[in-house]
Amino acid sequence: MRDEGRSGCPINATIEVIGDRWTLLVLRDVMFGNRRYFRELLAASEEGIASNILSDRLKRLVAAGLLSREDSRPGQKAEYRLTEPAIQLVPIMAQLGSWGLRHRPTTRQLRVRAELLEQGGPELWAEFMDELREAHLGIPRPDPDRPTATDRLAQAYAAAVAEA
């Protein structure tokens, strides 16, 4: 049975799932940083997420159907993967980044990917979503010979870091 939420409003229903700061940042790190393990997410957090908050957000994201958790055997780490509903958040994440570029102070290194996503628009977002489907869901990309959006984002970031 679906949780009805506070109202039937689609915006409210979305905010109830992804509306806090940490949830979006965890999704960002899995989506754009390819961080799939608790320790990776904790150690590489730009914002310094606390372990108890990360643990809580991962549980919430799995319960909401935005992440799947590959159960680990003893001695193995649990792996988190994006689900299709999470992958469909790429355009929203790109738009959030675009808004931040225009209205908030940012650093060159951390803004470069948002700039590339903004410039690439829906075509780049669709390519990136196909790559996420391949990496997280095992669905092959429609055009595997095409250079990846992931590589372009990584190269732009590496160039910005080298300039700093």
mmCIF file with all atom_site columns, N, CA and C in Angstrom, residues 70-130:
data_model
loop_
_atom_site.group_PDB
_atom_site.id
_atom_site.type_symbol
_atom_site.label_atom_id
_atom_site.label_alt_id
_atom_site.label_comp_id
_atom_site.label_asym_id
_atom_site.label_entity_id
_atom_site.label_seq_id
_atom_site.pdbx_PDB_ins_code
_atom_site.Cartn_x
_atom_site.Cartn_y
_atom_site.Cartn_z
_atom_site.occupancy
_atom_site.B_iso_or_equiv
_atom_site.pdbx_formal_charge
_atom_site.auth_seq_id
_atom_site.auth_comp_id
_atom_site.auth_asym_id
_atom_site.auth_atom_id
_atom_site.pdbx_PDB_model_num
ATOM 1   N N  . GLU A 1 70  ? 21.981 -3.879  -2.509  1.00 0.00 ? 70  GLU A N  1
ATOM 2   C CA . GLU A 1 70  ? 22.399 -5.254  -2.735  1.00 0.00 ? 70  GLU A CA 1
ATOM 3   C C  . GLU A 1 70  ? 22.891 -5.784  -1.402  1.00 0.00 ? 70  GLU A C  1
ATOM 4   N N  . ASP A 1 71  ? 22.136 -6.707  -0.844  1.00 0.00 ? 71  ASP A N  1
ATOM 5   C CA . ASP A 1 71  ? 22.519 -7.245  0.457   1.00 0.00 ? 71  ASP A CA 1
ATOM 6   C C  . ASP A 1 71  ? 23.876 -7.905  0.365   1.00 0.00 ? 71  ASP A C  1
ATOM 7   N N  . SER A 1 72  ? 24.643 -7.640  1.376   1.00 0.00 ? 72  SER A N  1
ATOM 8   C CA . SER A 1 72  ? 26.006 -8.168  1.395   1.00 0.00 ? 72  SER A CA 1
ATOM 9   C C  . SER A 1 72  ? 26.067 -9.425  2.247   1.00 0.00 ? 72  SER A C  1
ATOM 10  N N  . ARG A 1 73  ? 27.016 -10.237 1.908   1.00 0.00 ? 73  ARG A N  1
ATOM 11  C CA . ARG A 1 73  ? 27.303 -11.405 2.738   1.00 0.00 ? 73  ARG A CA 1
ATOM 12  C C  . ARG A 1 73  ? 28.266 -10.967 3.823   1.00 0.00 ? 73  ARG A C  1
ATOM 13  N N  . PRO A 1 74  ? 28.441 -11.752 4.862   1.00 0.00 ? 74  PRO A N  1
ATOM 14  C CA . PRO A 1 74  ? 29.395 -11.368 5.906   1.00 0.00 ? 74  PRO A CA 1
ATOM 15  C C  . PRO A 1 74  ? 30.769 -11.060 5.300   1.00 0.00 ? 74  PRO A C  1
ATOM 16  N N  . GLY A 1 75  ? 31.331 -9.930  5.719   1.00 0.00 ? 75  GLY A N  1
ATOM 17  C CA . GLY A 1 75  ? 32.639 -9.528  5.224   1.00 0.00 ? 75  GLY A CA 1
ATOM 18  C C  . GLY A 1 75  ? 32.586 -8.723  3.933   1.00 0.00 ? 75  GLY A C  1
ATOM 19  N N  . GLN A 1 76  ? 31.397 -8.542  3.358   1.00 0.00 ? 76  GLN A N  1
ATOM 20  C CA . GLN A 1 76  ? 31.244 -7.754  2.137   1.00 0.00 ? 76  GLN A CA 1
ATOM 21  C C  . GLN A 1 76  ? 30.481 -6.472  2.434   1.00 0.00 ? 76  GLN A C  1
ATOM 22  N N  . LYS A 1 77  ? 30.733 -5.466  1.624   1.00 0.00 ? 77  LYS A N  1
ATOM 23  C CA . LYS A 1 77  ? 30.027 -4.196  1.757   1.00 0.00 ? 77  LYS A CA 1
ATOM 24  C C  . LYS A 1 77  ? 28.720 -4.257  0.972   1.00 0.00 ? 77  LYS A C  1
ATOM 25  N N  . ALA A 1 78  ? 27.691 -3.591  1.491   1.00 0.00 ? 78  ALA A N  1
ATOM 26  C CA . ALA A 1 78  ? 26.431 -3.471  0.762   1.00 0.00 ? 78  ALA A CA 1
ATOM 27  C C  . ALA A 1 78  ? 26.601 -2.414  -0.319  1.00 0.00 ? 78  ALA A C  1
ATOM 28  N N  . GLU A 1 79  ? 26.073 -2.711  -1.491  1.00 0.00 ? 79  GLU A N  1
ATOM 29  C CA . GLU A 1 79  ? 26.154 -1.774  -2.614  1.00 0.00 ? 79  GLU A CA 1
ATOM 30  C C  . GLU A 1 79  ? 24.785 -1.148  -2.846  1.00 0.00 ? 79  GLU A C  1
ATOM 31  N N  . TYR A 1 80  ? 24.779 0.160   -3.078  1.00 0.00 ? 80  TYR A N  1
ATOM 32  C CA . TYR A 1 80  ? 23.558 0.892   -3.383  1.00 0.00 ? 80  TYR A CA 1
ATOM 33  C C  . TYR A 1 80  ? 23.539 1.217   -4.865  1.00 0.00 ? 80  TYR A C  1
ATOM 34  N N  . ARG A 1 81  ? 22.361 1.034   -5.479  1.00 0.00 ? 81  ARG A N  1
ATOM 35  C CA . ARG A 1 81  ? 22.191 1.319   -6.903  1.00 0.00 ? 81  ARG A CA 1
ATOM 36  C C  . ARG A 1 81  ? 20.956 2.191   -7.089  1.00 0.00 ? 81  ARG A C  1
ATOM 37  N N  . LEU A 1 82  ? 21.047 3.059   -8.084  1.00 0.00 ? 82  LEU A N  1
ATOM 38  C CA . LEU A 1 82  ? 19.894 3.879   -8.444  1.00 0.00 ? 82  LEU A CA 1
ATOM 39  C C  . LEU A 1 82  ? 18.817 3.001   -9.061  1.00 0.00 ? 82  LEU A C  1
ATOM 40  N N  . THR A 1 83  ? 17.579 3.350   -8.822  1.00 0.00 ? 83  THR A N  1
ATOM 41  C CA . THR A 1 83  ? 16.444 2.712   -9.481  1.00 0.00 ? 83  THR A CA 1
ATOM 42  C C  . THR A 1 83  ? 15.973 3.628   -10.613 1.00 0.00 ? 83  THR A C  1
ATOM 43  N N  . GLU A 1 84  ? 15.080 3.149   -11.438 1.00 0.00 ? 84  GLU A N  1
ATOM 44  C CA . GLU A 1 84  ? 14.563 3.974   -12.537 1.00 0.00 ? 84  GLU A CA 1
ATOM 45  C C  . GLU A 1 84  ? 13.942 5.286   -12.036 1.00 0.00 ? 84  GLU A C  1
ATOM 46  N N  . PRO A 1 85  ? 13.133 5.266   -10.975 1.00 0.00 ? 85  PRO A N  1
ATOM 47  C CA . PRO A 1 85  ? 12.607 6.557   -10.504 1.00 0.00 ? 85  PRO A CA 1
ATOM 48  C C  . PRO A 1 85  ? 13.717 7.547   -10.112 1.00 0.00 ? 85  PRO A C  1
ATOM 49  N N  . ALA A 1 86  ? 14.799 7.073   -9.530  1.00 0.00 ? 86  ALA A N  1
ATOM 50  C CA . ALA A 1 86  ? 15.911 7.966   -9.180  1.00 0.00 ? 86  ALA A CA 1
ATOM 51  C C  . ALA A 1 86  ? 16.593 8.486   -10.438 1.00 0.00 ? 86  ALA A C  1
ATOM 52  N N  . ILE A 1 87  ? 16.785 7.629   -11.414 1.00 0.00 ? 87  ILE A N  1
ATOM 53  C CA . ILE A 1 87  ? 17.422 8.046   -12.668 1.00 0.00 ? 87  ILE A CA 1
ATOM 54  C C  . ILE A 1 87  ? 16.595 9.130   -13.347 1.00 0.00 ? 87  ILE A C  1
ATOM 55  N N  . GLN A 1 88  ? 15.291 9.047   -13.221 1.00 0.00 ? 88  GLN A N  1
ATOM 56  C CA . GLN A 1 88  ? 14.421 10.055  -13.823 1.00 0.00 ? 88  GLN A CA 1
ATOM 57  C C  . GLN A 1 88  ? 14.500 11.407  -13.117 1.00 0.00 ? 88  GLN A C  1
ATOM 58  N N  . LEU A 1 89  ? 15.251 11.489  -12.032 1.00 0.00 ? 89  LEU A N  1
ATOM 59  C CA . LEU A 1 89  ? 15.490 12.774  -11.356 1.00 0.00 ? 89  LEU A CA 1
ATOM 60  C C  . LEU A 1 89  ? 16.620 13.577  -12.005 1.00 0.00 ? 89  LEU A C  1
ATOM 61  N N  . VAL A 1 90  ? 17.336 13.006  -12.968 1.00 0.00 ? 90  VAL A N  1
ATOM 62  C CA . VAL A 1 90  ? 18.457 13.716  -13.599 1.00 0.00 ? 90  VAL A CA 1
ATOM 63  C C  . VAL A 1 90  ? 18.049 15.105  -14.096 1.00 0.00 ? 90  VAL A C  1
ATOM 64  N N  . PRO A 1 91  ? 16.946 15.254  -14.845 1.00 0.00 ? 91  PRO A N  1
ATOM 65  C CA . PRO A 1 91  ? 16.588 16.607  -15.290 1.00 0.00 ? 91  PRO A CA 1
ATOM 66  C C  . PRO A 1 91  ? 16.333 17.575  -14.134 1.00 0.00 ? 91  PRO A C  1
ATOM 67  N N  . ILE A 1 92  ? 15.761 17.077  -13.049 1.00 0.00 ? 92  ILE A N  1
ATOM 68  C CA . ILE A 1 92  ? 15.518 17.932  -11.884 1.00 0.00 ? 92  ILE A CA 1
ATOM 69  C C  . ILE A 1 92  ? 16.847 18.343  -11.249 1.00 0.00 ? 92  ILE A C  1
ATOM 70  N N  . MET A 1 93  ? 17.765 17.390  -11.130 1.00 0.00 ? 93  MET A N  1
ATOM 71  C CA . MET A 1 93  ? 19.083 17.711  -10.576 1.00 0.00 ? 93  MET A CA 1
ATOM 72  C C  . MET A 1 93  ? 19.796 18.726  -11.464 1.00 0.00 ? 93  MET A C  1
ATOM 73  N N  . ALA A 1 94  ? 19.696 18.561  -12.781 1.00 0.00 ? 94  ALA A N  1
ATOM 74  C CA . ALA A 1 94  ? 20.315 19.510  -13.703 1.00 0.00 ? 94  ALA A CA 1
ATOM 75  C C  . ALA A 1 94  ? 19.702 20.900  -13.540 1.00 0.00 ? 94  ALA A C  1
ATOM 76  N N  . GLN A 1 95  ? 18.397 20.960  -13.385 1.00 0.00 ? 95  GLN A N  1
ATOM 77  C CA . GLN A 1 95  ? 17.730 22.253  -13.197 1.00 0.00 ? 95  GLN A CA 1
ATOM 78  C C  . GLN A 1 95  ? 18.100 22.889  -11.858 1.00 0.00 ? 95  GLN A C  1
ATOM 79  N N  . LEU A 1 96  ? 18.224 22.076  -10.815 1.00 0.00 ? 96  LEU A N  1
ATOM 80  C CA . LEU A 1 96  ? 18.675 22.608  -9.532  1.00 0.00 ? 96  LEU A CA 1
ATOM 81  C C  . LEU A 1 96  ? 20.080 23.204  -9.661  1.00 0.00 ? 96  LEU A C  1
ATOM 82  N N  . GLY A 1 97  ? 20.949 22.494  -10.382 1.00 0.00 ? 97  GLY A N  1
ATOM 83  C CA . GLY A 1 97  ? 22.293 23.001  -10.611 1.00 0.00 ? 97  GLY A CA 1
ATOM 84  C C  . GLY A 1 97  ? 22.283 24.305  -11.394 1.00 0.00 ? 97  GLY A C  1
ATOM 85  N N  . SER A 1 98  ? 21.444 24.392  -12.407 1.00 0.00 ? 98  SER A N  1
ATOM 86  C CA . SER A 1 98  ? 21.331 25.621  -13.200 1.00 0.00 ? 98  SER A CA 1
ATOM 87  C C  . SER A 1 98  ? 20.863 26.795  -12.346 1.00 0.00 ? 98  SER A C  1
ATOM 88  N N  . TRP A 1 99  ? 19.890 26.541  -11.509 1.00 0.00 ? 99  TRP A N  1
ATOM 89  C CA . TRP A 1 99  ? 19.400 27.594  -10.623 1.00 0.00 ? 99  TRP A CA 1
ATOM 90  C C  . TRP A 1 99  ? 20.530 28.052  -9.696  1.00 0.00 ? 99  TRP A C  1
ATOM 91  N N  . GLY A 1 100 ? 21.270 27.097  -9.131  1.00 0.00 ? 100 GLY A N  1
ATOM 92  C CA . GLY A 1 100 ? 22.384 27.438  -8.250  1.00 0.00 ? 100 GLY A CA 1
ATOM 93  C C  . GLY A 1 100 ? 23.467 28.235  -8.955  1.00 0.00 ? 100 GLY A C  1
ATOM 94  N N  . LEU A 1 101 ? 23.725 27.912  -10.229 1.00 0.00 ? 101 LEU A N  1
ATOM 95  C CA . LEU A 1 101 ? 24.713 28.670  -11.004 1.00 0.00 ? 101 LEU A CA 1
ATOM 96  C C  . LEU A 1 101 ? 24.332 30.144  -11.095 1.00 0.00 ? 101 LEU A C  1
ATOM 97  N N  . ARG A 1 102 ? 23.052 30.401  -11.278 1.00 0.00 ? 102 ARG A N  1
ATOM 98  C CA . ARG A 1 102 ? 22.590 31.778  -11.477 1.00 0.00 ? 102 ARG A CA 1
ATOM 99  C C  . ARG A 1 102 ? 22.374 32.546  -10.182 1.00 0.00 ? 102 ARG A C  1
ATOM 100 N N  . HIS A 1 103 ? 22.062 31.847  -9.108  1.00 0.00 ? 103 HIS A N  1
ATOM 101 C CA . HIS A 1 103 ? 21.582 32.569  -7.926  1.00 0.00 ? 103 HIS A CA 1
ATOM 102 C C  . HIS A 1 103 ? 22.372 32.348  -6.638  1.00 0.00 ? 103 HIS A C  1
ATOM 103 N N  . ARG A 1 104 ? 23.389 31.505  -6.663  1.00 0.00 ? 104 ARG A N  1
ATOM 104 C CA . ARG A 1 104 ? 24.143 31.214  -5.440  1.00 0.00 ? 104 ARG A CA 1
ATOM 105 C C  . ARG A 1 104 ? 25.635 31.240  -5.732  1.00 0.00 ? 104 ARG A C  1
ATOM 106 N N  . PRO A 1 105 ? 26.438 31.570  -4.739  1.00 0.00 ? 105 PRO A N  1
ATOM 107 C CA . PRO A 1 105 ? 27.894 31.513  -4.953  1.00 0.00 ? 105 PRO A CA 1
ATOM 108 C C  . PRO A 1 105 ? 28.358 30.051  -5.045  1.00 0.00 ? 105 PRO A C  1
ATOM 109 N N  . THR A 1 106 ? 29.245 29.786  -5.997  1.00 0.00 ? 106 THR A N  1
ATOM 110 C CA . THR A 1 106 ? 29.763 28.433  -6.206  1.00 0.00 ? 106 THR A CA 1
ATOM 111 C C  . THR A 1 106 ? 31.248 28.515  -6.510  1.00 0.00 ? 106 THR A C  1
ATOM 112 N N  . THR A 1 107 ? 31.908 27.376  -6.473  1.00 0.00 ? 107 THR A N  1
ATOM 113 C CA . THR A 1 107 ? 33.325 27.331  -6.845  1.00 0.00 ? 107 THR A CA 1
ATOM 114 C C  . THR A 1 107 ? 33.452 26.795  -8.263  1.00 0.00 ? 107 THR A C  1
ATOM 115 N N  . ARG A 1 108 ? 34.521 27.162  -8.928  1.00 0.00 ? 108 ARG A N  1
ATOM 116 C CA . ARG A 1 108 ? 34.755 26.721  -10.311 1.00 0.00 ? 108 ARG A CA 1
ATOM 117 C C  . ARG A 1 108 ? 34.746 25.201  -10.414 1.00 0.00 ? 108 ARG A C  1
ATOM 118 N N  . GLN A 1 109 ? 35.459 24.536  -9.504  1.00 0.00 ? 109 GLN A N  1
ATOM 119 C CA . GLN A 1 109 ? 35.561 23.082  -9.578  1.00 0.00 ? 109 GLN A CA 1
ATOM 120 C C  . GLN A 1 109 ? 34.201 22.406  -9.428  1.00 0.00 ? 109 GLN A C  1
ATOM 121 N N  . LEU A 1 110 ? 33.369 22.940  -8.564  1.00 0.00 ? 110 LEU A N  1
ATOM 122 C CA . LEU A 1 110 ? 32.097 22.277  -8.287  1.00 0.00 ? 110 LEU A CA 1
ATOM 123 C C  . LEU A 1 110 ? 30.961 22.765  -9.175  1.00 0.00 ? 110 LEU A C  1
ATOM 124 N N  . ARG A 1 111 ? 31.185 23.808  -9.946  1.00 0.00 ? 111 ARG A N  1
ATOM 125 C CA . ARG A 1 111 ? 30.132 24.299  -10.832 1.00 0.00 ? 111 ARG A CA 1
ATOM 126 C C  . ARG A 1 111 ? 30.264 23.799  -12.262 1.00 0.00 ? 111 ARG A C  1
ATOM 127 N N  . VAL A 1 112 ? 31.426 23.293  -12.611 1.00 0.00 ? 112 VAL A N  1
ATOM 128 C CA . VAL A 1 112 ? 31.691 22.959  -14.012 1.00 0.00 ? 112 VAL A CA 1
ATOM 129 C C  . VAL A 1 112 ? 30.750 21.881  -14.555 1.00 0.00 ? 112 VAL A C  1
ATOM 130 N N  . ARG A 1 113 ? 30.420 20.891  -13.740 1.00 0.00 ? 113 ARG A N  1
ATOM 131 C CA . ARG A 1 113 ? 29.502 19.847  -14.226 1.00 0.00 ? 113 ARG A CA 1
ATOM 132 C C  . ARG A 1 113 ? 28.096 20.403  -14.425 1.00 0.00 ? 113 ARG A C  1
ATOM 133 N N  . ALA A 1 114 ? 27.674 21.289  -13.514 1.00 0.00 ? 114 ALA A N  1
ATOM 134 C CA . ALA A 1 114 ? 26.356 21.912  -13.675 1.00 0.00 ? 114 ALA A CA 1
ATOM 135 C C  . ALA A 1 114 ? 26.311 22.750  -14.945 1.00 0.00 ? 114 ALA A C  1
ATOM 136 N N  . GLU A 1 115 ? 27.404 23.435  -15.240 1.00 0.00 ? 115 GLU A N  1
ATOM 137 C CA . GLU A 1 115 ? 27.470 24.218  -16.483 1.00 0.00 ? 115 GLU A CA 1
ATOM 138 C C  . GLU A 1 115 ? 27.347 23.310  -17.703 1.00 0.00 ? 115 GLU A C  1
ATOM 139 N N  . LEU A 1 116 ? 28.055 22.219  -17.699 1.00 0.00 ? 116 LEU A N  1
ATOM 140 C CA . LEU A 1 116 ? 28.004 21.285  -18.827 1.00 0.00 ? 116 LEU A CA 1
ATOM 141 C C  . LEU A 1 116 ? 26.604 20.696  -18.982 1.00 0.00 ? 116 LEU A C  1
ATOM 142 N N  . LEU A 1 117 ? 25.976 20.324  -17.873 1.00 0.00 ? 117 LEU A N  1
ATOM 143 C CA . LEU A 1 117 ? 24.613 19.787  -17.936 1.00 0.00 ? 117 LEU A CA 1
ATOM 144 C C  . LEU A 1 117 ? 23.638 20.844  -18.452 1.00 0.00 ? 117 LEU A C  1
ATOM 145 N N  . GLU A 1 118 ? 23.835 22.088  -18.037 1.00 0.00 ? 118 GLU A N  1
ATOM 146 C CA . GLU A 1 118 ? 22.965 23.163  -18.507 1.00 0.00 ? 118 GLU A CA 1
ATOM 147 C C  . GLU A 1 118 ? 23.150 23.381  -20.007 1.00 0.00 ? 118 GLU A C  1
ATOM 148 N N  . GLN A 1 119 ? 24.391 23.422  -20.455 1.00 0.00 ? 119 GLN A N  1
ATOM 149 C CA . GLN A 1 119 ? 24.677 23.632  -21.878 1.00 0.00 ? 119 GLN A CA 1
ATOM 150 C C  . GLN A 1 119 ? 24.184 22.452  -22.732 1.00 0.00 ? 119 GLN A C  1
ATOM 151 N N  . GLY A 1 120 ? 24.360 21.241  -22.217 1.00 0.00 ? 120 GLY A N  1
ATOM 152 C CA . GLY A 1 120 ? 23.961 20.048  -22.977 1.00 0.00 ? 120 GLY A CA 1
ATOM 153 C C  . GLY A 1 120 ? 22.468 19.845  -23.042 1.00 0.00 ? 120 GLY A C  1
ATOM 154 N N  . GLY A 1 121 ? 21.757 20.365  -22.046 1.00 0.00 ? 121 GLY A N  1
ATOM 155 C CA . GLY A 1 121 ? 20.308 20.296  -22.032 1.00 0.00 ? 121 GLY A CA 1
ATOM 156 C C  . GLY A 1 121 ? 19.746 18.885  -22.060 1.00 0.00 ? 121 GLY A C  1
ATOM 157 N N  . PRO A 1 122 ? 18.482 18.759  -22.451 1.00 0.00 ? 122 PRO A N  1
ATOM 158 C CA . PRO A 1 122 ? 17.789 17.467  -22.417 1.00 0.00 ? 122 PRO A CA 1
ATOM 159 C C  . PRO A 1 122 ? 18.495 16.343  -23.173 1.00 0.00 ? 122 PRO A C  1
ATOM 160 N N  . GLU A 1 123 ? 19.202 16.661  -24.237 1.00 0.00 ? 123 GLU A N  1
ATOM 161 C CA . GLU A 1 123 ? 19.904 15.601  -24.978 1.00 0.00 ? 123 GLU A CA 1
ATOM 162 C C  . GLU A 1 123 ? 21.004 14.973  -24.116 1.00 0.00 ? 123 GLU A C  1
ATOM 163 N N  . LEU A 1 124 ? 21.796 15.813  -23.461 1.00 0.00 ? 124 LEU A N  1
ATOM 164 C CA . LEU A 1 124 ? 22.854 15.303  -22.584 1.00 0.00 ? 124 LEU A CA 1
ATOM 165 C C  . LEU A 1 124 ? 22.253 14.579  -21.387 1.00 0.00 ? 124 LEU A C  1
ATOM 166 N N  . TRP A 1 125 ? 21.168 15.112  -20.840 1.00 0.00 ? 125 TRP A N  1
ATOM 167 C CA . TRP A 1 125 ? 20.519 14.462  -19.698 1.00 0.00 ? 125 TRP A CA 1
ATOM 168 C C  . TRP A 1 125 ? 20.054 13.063  -20.084 1.00 0.00 ? 125 TRP A C  1
ATOM 169 N N  . ALA A 1 126 ? 19.473 12.940  -21.272 1.00 0.00 ? 126 ALA A N  1
ATOM 170 C CA . ALA A 1 126 ? 18.989 11.625  -21.732 1.00 0.00 ? 126 ALA A CA 1
ATOM 171 C C  . ALA A 1 126 ? 20.152 10.652  -21.902 1.00 0.00 ? 126 ALA A C  1
ATOM 172 N N  . GLU A 1 127 ? 21.266 11.129  -22.455 1.00 0.00 ? 127 GLU A N  1
ATOM 173 C CA . GLU A 1 127 ? 22.450 10.275  -22.602 1.00 0.00 ? 127 GLU A CA 1
ATOM 174 C C  . GLU A 1 127 ? 22.944 9.821   -21.228 1.00 0.00 ? 127 GLU A C  1
ATOM 175 N N  . PHE A 1 128 ? 23.013 10.751  -20.296 1.00 0.00 ? 128 PHE A N  1
ATOM 176 C CA . PHE A 1 128 ? 23.482 10.425  -18.948 1.00 0.00 ? 128 PHE A CA 1
ATOM 177 C C  . PHE A 1 128 ? 22.537 9.424   -18.276 1.00 0.00 ? 128 PHE A C  1
ATOM 178 N N  . MET A 1 129 ? 21.241 9.606   -18.465 1.00 0.00 ? 129 MET A N  1
ATOM 179 C CA . MET A 1 129 ? 20.271 8.677   -17.894 1.00 0.00 ? 129 MET A CA 1
ATOM 180 C C  . MET A 1 129 ? 20.447 7.277   -18.482 1.00 0.00 ? 129 MET A C  1
ATOM 181 N N  . ASP A 1 130 ? 20.728 7.193   -19.785 1.00 0.00 ? 130 ASP A N  1
ATOM 182 C CA . ASP A 1 130 ? 20.990 5.888   -20.397 1.00 0.00 ? 130 ASP A CA 1
ATOM 183 C C  . ASP A 1 130 ? 22.225 5.237   -19.788 1.00 0.00 ? 130 ASP A C  1
#
